[in-house]
mmCIF file of C-alpha atoms and ligand atoms in Angstrom:
data_model
loop_
_atom_site.group_PDB
_atom_site.id
_atom_site.type_symbol
_atom_site.label_atom_id
_atom_site.label_comp_id
_atom_site.label_asym_id
_atom_site.label_seq_id
_atom_site.Cartn_x
_atom_site.Cartn_y
_atom_site.Cartn_z
ATOM 1 C CA MET Z 1 16.693 -6.423 -13.481
ATOM 2 C CA LEU Z 2 13.388 -8.100 -12.267
ATOM 3 C CA GLN Z 3 10.237 -6.159 -12.835
ATOM 4 C CA PHE Z 4 6.967 -6.558 -10.707
ATOM 5 C CA LYS Z 5 3.625 -5.159 -11.088
ATOM 6 C CA LEU Z 6 2.231 -3.729 -7.899
ATOM 7 C CA VAL Z 7 -1.275 -2.334 -7.098
ATOM 8 C CA LEU Z 8 -2.539 0.021 -4.237
ATOM 9 C CA LEU Z 9 -6.048 -0.545 -3.028
ATOM 10 C CA GLY Z 10 -8.021 1.048 -0.041
ATOM 11 C CA ASP Z 11 -10.446 3.551 0.870
ATOM 12 C CA SER Z 12 -10.523 7.008 -0.578
ATOM 13 C CA SER Z 13 -8.085 9.669 1.276
ATOM 14 C CA VAL Z 14 -6.252 6.865 3.091
ATOM 15 C CA GLY Z 15 -3.099 8.167 1.549
ATOM 16 C CA LYS Z 16 -2.332 5.521 -1.401
ATOM 17 C CA SER Z 17 -1.210 8.356 -3.675
ATOM 18 C CA SER Z 18 0.920 9.976 -1.204
ATOM 19 C CA ILE Z 19 2.630 6.767 -0.260
ATOM 20 C CA VAL Z 20 3.491 6.152 -3.959
ATOM 21 C CA HIS Z 21 4.720 9.759 -4.378
ATOM 22 C CA ARG Z 22 6.785 9.595 -1.153
ATOM 23 C CA PHE Z 23 8.276 6.292 -2.415
ATOM 24 C CA VAL Z 24 8.679 7.583 -6.117
ATOM 25 C CA LYS Z 25 9.304 11.338 -5.627
ATOM 26 C CA ASP Z 26 10.286 11.368 -2.142
ATOM 27 C CA SER Z 27 7.789 14.306 -1.786
ATOM 28 C CA PHE Z 28 4.539 14.857 0.021
ATOM 29 C CA ASP Z 29 1.599 17.130 -0.828
ATOM 30 C CA GLU Z 30 -0.743 18.303 1.938
ATOM 31 C CA PHE Z 31 -3.523 19.027 -0.584
ATOM 32 C CA ARG Z 32 -3.465 16.106 -2.897
ATOM 33 C CA GLU Z 33 -6.264 15.518 -5.180
ATOM 34 C CA SER Z 34 -8.291 12.428 -5.004
ATOM 35 C CA THR Z 35 -7.292 10.083 -7.766
ATOM 36 C CA ILE Z 36 -9.619 9.712 -10.788
ATOM 37 C CA GLY Z 37 -9.574 5.888 -12.457
ATOM 38 C CA ALA Z 38 -6.029 5.143 -11.660
ATOM 39 C CA ALA Z 39 -2.434 6.506 -11.917
ATOM 40 C CA PHE Z 40 0.670 4.565 -13.188
ATOM 41 C CA LEU Z 41 4.330 5.280 -11.872
ATOM 42 C CA SER Z 42 7.272 3.142 -11.666
ATOM 43 C CA GLN Z 43 10.466 2.968 -9.359
ATOM 44 C CA THR Z 44 13.496 1.068 -9.184
ATOM 45 C CA ILE Z 45 15.201 -0.075 -5.945
ATOM 46 C CA LYS Z 46 18.218 -2.155 -5.060
ATOM 47 C CA LEU Z 47 17.658 -4.703 -2.729
ATOM 48 C CA GLU Z 48 19.502 -3.912 0.599
ATOM 49 C CA LYS Z 49 20.113 -7.593 1.250
ATOM 50 C CA GLN Z 50 21.194 -8.720 -2.041
ATOM 51 C CA ASP Z 51 22.838 -5.531 -3.560
ATOM 52 C CA ASP Z 52 23.470 -6.875 -7.083
ATOM 53 C CA VAL Z 53 19.521 -7.233 -7.293
ATOM 54 C CA THR Z 54 17.740 -4.416 -8.881
ATOM 55 C CA ILE Z 55 13.875 -4.572 -8.948
ATOM 56 C CA LYS Z 56 11.585 -2.374 -11.065
ATOM 57 C CA PHE Z 57 8.193 -1.844 -9.479
ATOM 58 C CA GLU Z 58 5.443 -0.870 -11.900
ATOM 59 C CA ILE Z 59 2.892 0.743 -9.550
ATOM 60 C CA TRP Z 60 -1.046 1.122 -10.168
ATOM 61 C CA ASP Z 61 -2.116 3.618 -7.797
ATOM 62 C CA THR Z 62 -6.113 2.946 -7.882
ATOM 63 C CA ALA Z 63 -8.865 5.455 -6.868
ATOM 64 C CA GLY Z 64 -10.638 4.834 -3.582
ATOM 65 C CA GLN Z 65 -13.868 6.390 -4.386
ATOM 66 C CA GLU Z 66 -16.701 3.918 -4.486
ATOM 67 C CA ARG Z 67 -17.506 5.081 -8.220
ATOM 68 C CA TYR Z 68 -14.333 3.494 -9.468
ATOM 69 C CA LYS Z 69 -14.589 0.242 -7.555
ATOM 70 C CA SER Z 70 -15.594 -1.718 -10.663
ATOM 71 C CA LEU Z 71 -12.249 -0.883 -12.188
ATOM 72 C CA ALA Z 72 -10.163 -2.311 -9.613
ATOM 73 C CA PRO Z 73 -10.001 -5.907 -11.019
ATOM 74 C CA MET Z 74 -8.229 -4.275 -14.187
ATOM 75 C CA TYR Z 75 -5.290 -3.279 -12.068
ATOM 76 C CA TYR Z 76 -5.198 -6.162 -9.532
ATOM 77 C CA ARG Z 77 -5.425 -8.783 -12.159
ATOM 78 C CA ASN Z 78 -1.761 -10.156 -12.824
ATOM 79 C CA ALA Z 79 -0.247 -8.202 -10.020
ATOM 80 C CA ASN Z 80 2.595 -9.657 -8.307
ATOM 81 C CA ALA Z 81 2.191 -7.474 -5.040
ATOM 82 C CA ALA Z 82 -0.727 -5.460 -3.417
ATOM 83 C CA LEU Z 83 -0.367 -2.703 -0.877
ATOM 84 C CA ILE Z 84 -3.889 -2.590 0.989
ATOM 85 C CA VAL Z 85 -3.811 0.696 2.704
ATOM 86 C CA TYR Z 86 -5.935 1.930 5.787
ATOM 87 C CA ASP Z 87 -5.603 5.109 7.808
ATOM 88 C CA ILE Z 88 -4.981 4.526 11.474
ATOM 89 C CA THR Z 89 -6.924 7.381 12.624
ATOM 90 C CA GLN Z 90 -9.978 6.236 10.553
ATOM 91 C CA PRO Z 91 -11.821 2.903 11.964
ATOM 92 C CA ASP Z 92 -13.827 2.418 8.670
ATOM 93 C CA SER Z 93 -10.759 2.334 6.645
ATOM 94 C CA LEU Z 94 -9.540 -0.951 8.191
ATOM 95 C CA ALA Z 95 -12.982 -2.745 7.540
ATOM 96 C CA LYS Z 96 -12.472 -1.606 3.888
ATOM 97 C CA ALA Z 97 -8.963 -2.983 3.867
ATOM 98 C CA GLN Z 98 -10.201 -6.274 5.079
ATOM 99 C CA SER Z 99 -12.901 -6.555 2.281
ATOM 100 C CA TRP Z 100 -10.202 -5.964 -0.238
ATOM 101 C CA VAL Z 101 -8.025 -8.596 1.249
ATOM 102 C CA ASP Z 102 -11.153 -10.982 0.996
ATOM 103 C CA GLU Z 103 -11.688 -9.859 -2.568
ATOM 104 C CA LEU Z 104 -8.032 -10.433 -3.604
ATOM 105 C CA LYS Z 105 -8.160 -13.977 -2.080
ATOM 106 C CA ASN Z 106 -11.425 -14.868 -3.803
ATOM 107 C CA LYS Z 107 -10.475 -13.348 -7.248
ATOM 108 C CA VAL Z 108 -6.661 -13.723 -7.526
ATOM 109 C CA GLY Z 109 -6.381 -16.888 -5.350
ATOM 110 C CA ASP Z 110 -2.966 -17.975 -4.151
ATOM 111 C CA GLN Z 111 -1.006 -17.093 -7.434
ATOM 112 C CA ASP Z 112 2.060 -16.168 -5.112
ATOM 113 C CA LEU Z 113 0.698 -12.618 -4.729
ATOM 114 C CA VAL Z 114 2.445 -10.982 -2.066
ATOM 115 C CA ILE Z 115 -0.067 -8.734 -0.012
ATOM 116 C CA CYS Z 116 1.181 -6.043 2.510
ATOM 117 C CA LEU Z 117 -1.398 -4.387 4.782
ATOM 118 C CA VAL Z 118 0.044 -0.771 5.280
ATOM 119 C CA GLY Z 119 -1.602 1.488 8.210
ATOM 120 C CA ASN Z 120 -0.817 5.129 7.134
ATOM 121 C CA LYS Z 121 -0.667 8.410 8.833
ATOM 122 C CA LEU Z 122 1.481 7.611 11.674
ATOM 123 C CA ASP Z 123 2.581 10.957 12.167
ATOM 124 C CA LEU Z 124 -0.974 12.109 13.301
ATOM 125 C CA CYS Z 125 -0.706 9.768 16.196
ATOM 126 C CA GLU Z 126 2.972 10.788 17.199
ATOM 127 C CA GLU Z 127 1.447 14.179 17.231
ATOM 128 C CA ASP Z 128 -1.679 13.240 19.369
ATOM 129 C CA PRO Z 129 -1.999 9.664 20.610
ATOM 130 C CA GLN Z 130 -5.781 10.214 20.904
ATOM 131 C CA LYS Z 131 -5.874 10.325 17.251
ATOM 132 C CA ARG Z 132 -5.234 6.626 16.859
ATOM 133 C CA VAL Z 133 -8.310 4.395 16.523
ATOM 134 C CA VAL Z 134 -6.614 1.298 14.902
ATOM 135 C CA ASP Z 135 -4.373 -0.680 17.356
ATOM 136 C CA THR Z 136 -1.045 -1.710 15.891
ATOM 137 C CA GLU Z 137 -1.417 -5.263 17.698
ATOM 138 C CA ASP Z 138 -5.091 -5.756 16.137
ATOM 139 C CA ALA Z 139 -3.890 -4.870 12.818
ATOM 140 C CA GLN Z 140 -0.722 -7.078 13.096
ATOM 141 C CA ARG Z 141 -2.827 -10.112 14.505
ATOM 142 C CA TYR Z 142 -5.144 -9.809 11.537
ATOM 143 C CA ALA Z 143 -2.321 -9.478 9.027
ATOM 144 C CA SER Z 144 -0.463 -12.718 10.408
ATOM 145 C CA GLU Z 145 -3.737 -14.478 10.544
ATOM 146 C CA GLN Z 146 -4.205 -13.775 6.810
ATOM 147 C CA GLY Z 147 -0.522 -14.576 5.909
ATOM 148 C CA LEU Z 148 -0.013 -10.646 4.942
ATOM 149 C CA LEU Z 149 3.058 -8.541 5.611
ATOM 150 C CA PHE Z 150 2.259 -5.690 7.830
ATOM 151 C CA GLN Z 151 3.751 -1.947 8.085
ATOM 152 C CA GLU Z 152 2.707 1.233 9.717
ATOM 153 C CA VAL Z 153 3.986 4.228 7.899
ATOM 154 C CA SER Z 154 3.845 7.840 7.362
ATOM 155 C CA ALA Z 155 3.757 9.216 3.782
ATOM 156 C CA LYS Z 156 4.125 12.737 5.298
ATOM 157 C CA THR Z 157 7.342 11.928 7.263
ATOM 158 C CA GLY Z 158 8.484 8.987 4.844
ATOM 159 C CA ALA Z 159 8.700 6.660 8.112
ATOM 160 C CA GLY Z 160 8.371 3.043 7.136
ATOM 161 C CA VAL Z 161 7.794 3.667 3.267
ATOM 162 C CA THR Z 162 10.880 2.299 1.661
ATOM 163 C CA ASP Z 163 10.794 -0.610 4.231
ATOM 164 C CA ILE Z 164 7.389 -1.759 2.406
ATOM 165 C CA PHE Z 165 9.169 -1.849 -0.818
ATOM 166 C CA GLN Z 166 12.290 -3.565 0.361
ATOM 167 C CA THR Z 167 10.384 -6.236 2.102
ATOM 168 C CA ILE Z 168 8.153 -6.823 -0.903
ATOM 169 C CA GLY Z 169 11.120 -6.802 -3.226
ATOM 170 C CA GLU Z 170 12.987 -9.310 -1.002
ATOM 171 C CA LYS Z 171 9.978 -11.639 -0.820
ATOM 172 C CA LEU Z 172 9.157 -11.533 -4.630
ATOM 173 C CA TYR Z 173 12.971 -12.081 -5.155
ATOM 174 C CA VAL Z 174 13.154 -15.311 -3.322
ATOM 175 C CA GLN Z 175 9.792 -16.799 -4.172
HETATM 176 P P1 GTP P 201 -8.096 8.398 -3.302
HETATM 177 O O1 GTP P 201 -7.295 8.869 -4.621
HETATM 178 O O2 GTP P 201 -9.457 9.448 -3.338
HETATM 179 O O3 GTP P 201 -8.437 7.049 -3.400
HETATM 180 O O4 GTP P 201 -7.189 8.830 -1.904
HETATM 181 P P2 GTP P 201 -5.857 8.507 -1.487
HETATM 182 O O5 GTP P 201 -5.812 7.134 -0.975
HETATM 183 O O6 GTP P 201 -4.790 8.415 -2.934
HETATM 184 O O7 GTP P 201 -5.204 9.580 -0.595
HETATM 185 P P3 GTP P 201 -4.185 10.769 -0.845
HETATM 186 O O8 GTP P 201 -2.796 10.228 -0.979
HETATM 187 O O9 GTP P 201 -4.873 11.524 -1.863
HETATM 188 O O10 GTP P 201 -4.333 11.498 0.779
HETATM 189 C C1 GTP P 201 -5.504 11.955 0.900
HETATM 190 C C2 GTP P 201 -5.298 13.192 2.132
HETATM 191 O O11 GTP P 201 -4.357 12.656 3.350
HETATM 192 C C3 GTP P 201 -4.307 14.382 1.357
HETATM 193 O O12 GTP P 201 -4.655 15.459 1.668
HETATM 194 C C4 GTP P 201 -2.851 13.964 2.064
HETATM 195 O O13 GTP P 201 -2.197 15.163 2.195
HETATM 196 C C5 GTP P 201 -3.258 13.361 3.421
HETATM 197 N N1 GTP P 201 -2.177 12.288 3.721
HETATM 198 C C6 GTP P 201 -1.639 11.215 3.072
HETATM 199 N N2 GTP P 201 -0.784 10.572 3.876
HETATM 200 C C7 GTP P 201 -0.722 11.361 4.898
HETATM 201 C C8 GTP P 201 -0.013 11.073 6.021
HETATM 202 O O14 GTP P 201 0.820 9.991 6.042
HETATM 203 N N3 GTP P 201 0.079 11.844 7.203
HETATM 204 C C9 GTP P 201 -0.853 12.985 7.103
HETATM 205 N N4 GTP P 201 -0.981 13.769 8.031
HETATM 206 N N5 GTP P 201 -1.546 13.153 6.060
HETATM 207 C C10 GTP P 201 -1.452 12.337 5.051
HETATM 208 MG MG1 MG P 202 -5.231 8.841 -4.637
#
């Protein structure tokens, strides 16, 4: 069994904790409380493409509120993977995600950190396309320019959530 440390970063209320809970507990809460400091959870998966390989993710779900920003380095230091989450219905959240990408690249350098840009709340745009403010193509282009993995998801329906961890698991396994 391989073990990797994964950190979630991104603006408050983009849905970091909801993504983690979908992945770890397969549940969703409409009224989730904002995270204080950070929360730790873990989950084990079997890689779909190498089904004898089990990967354990040790997950640090950080708090997005500004007052906790200075704690973040404690959680991304020594991380193997990072999910940088934004909300596809909130324009400012992508800019915030991009500043996390810059910070990670400056502070962590190229120590084989796998970064995945994650656009959450896909269900809201399926319900009402007018709610989308970040185009898939724009986010995708930014991600490929920066060498990041990219996935749009819904923590509410679960769409795309396990795909993130499968893709990251595969990448960490082969590198
Ligand atoms: P902080 O802990 O403050 O950094 O926020 P967070 O990024 O952890 O956000 P959280 O998971 O607490 O979600 C914020 C709100 O968005 C909650 O009310 C969730 O129910 C809601 N939410 C999260 N993901 C989704 C989603 O995929 N779709 C919809 N419709 N709502 C979501
Ligand atoms: Mg949270």
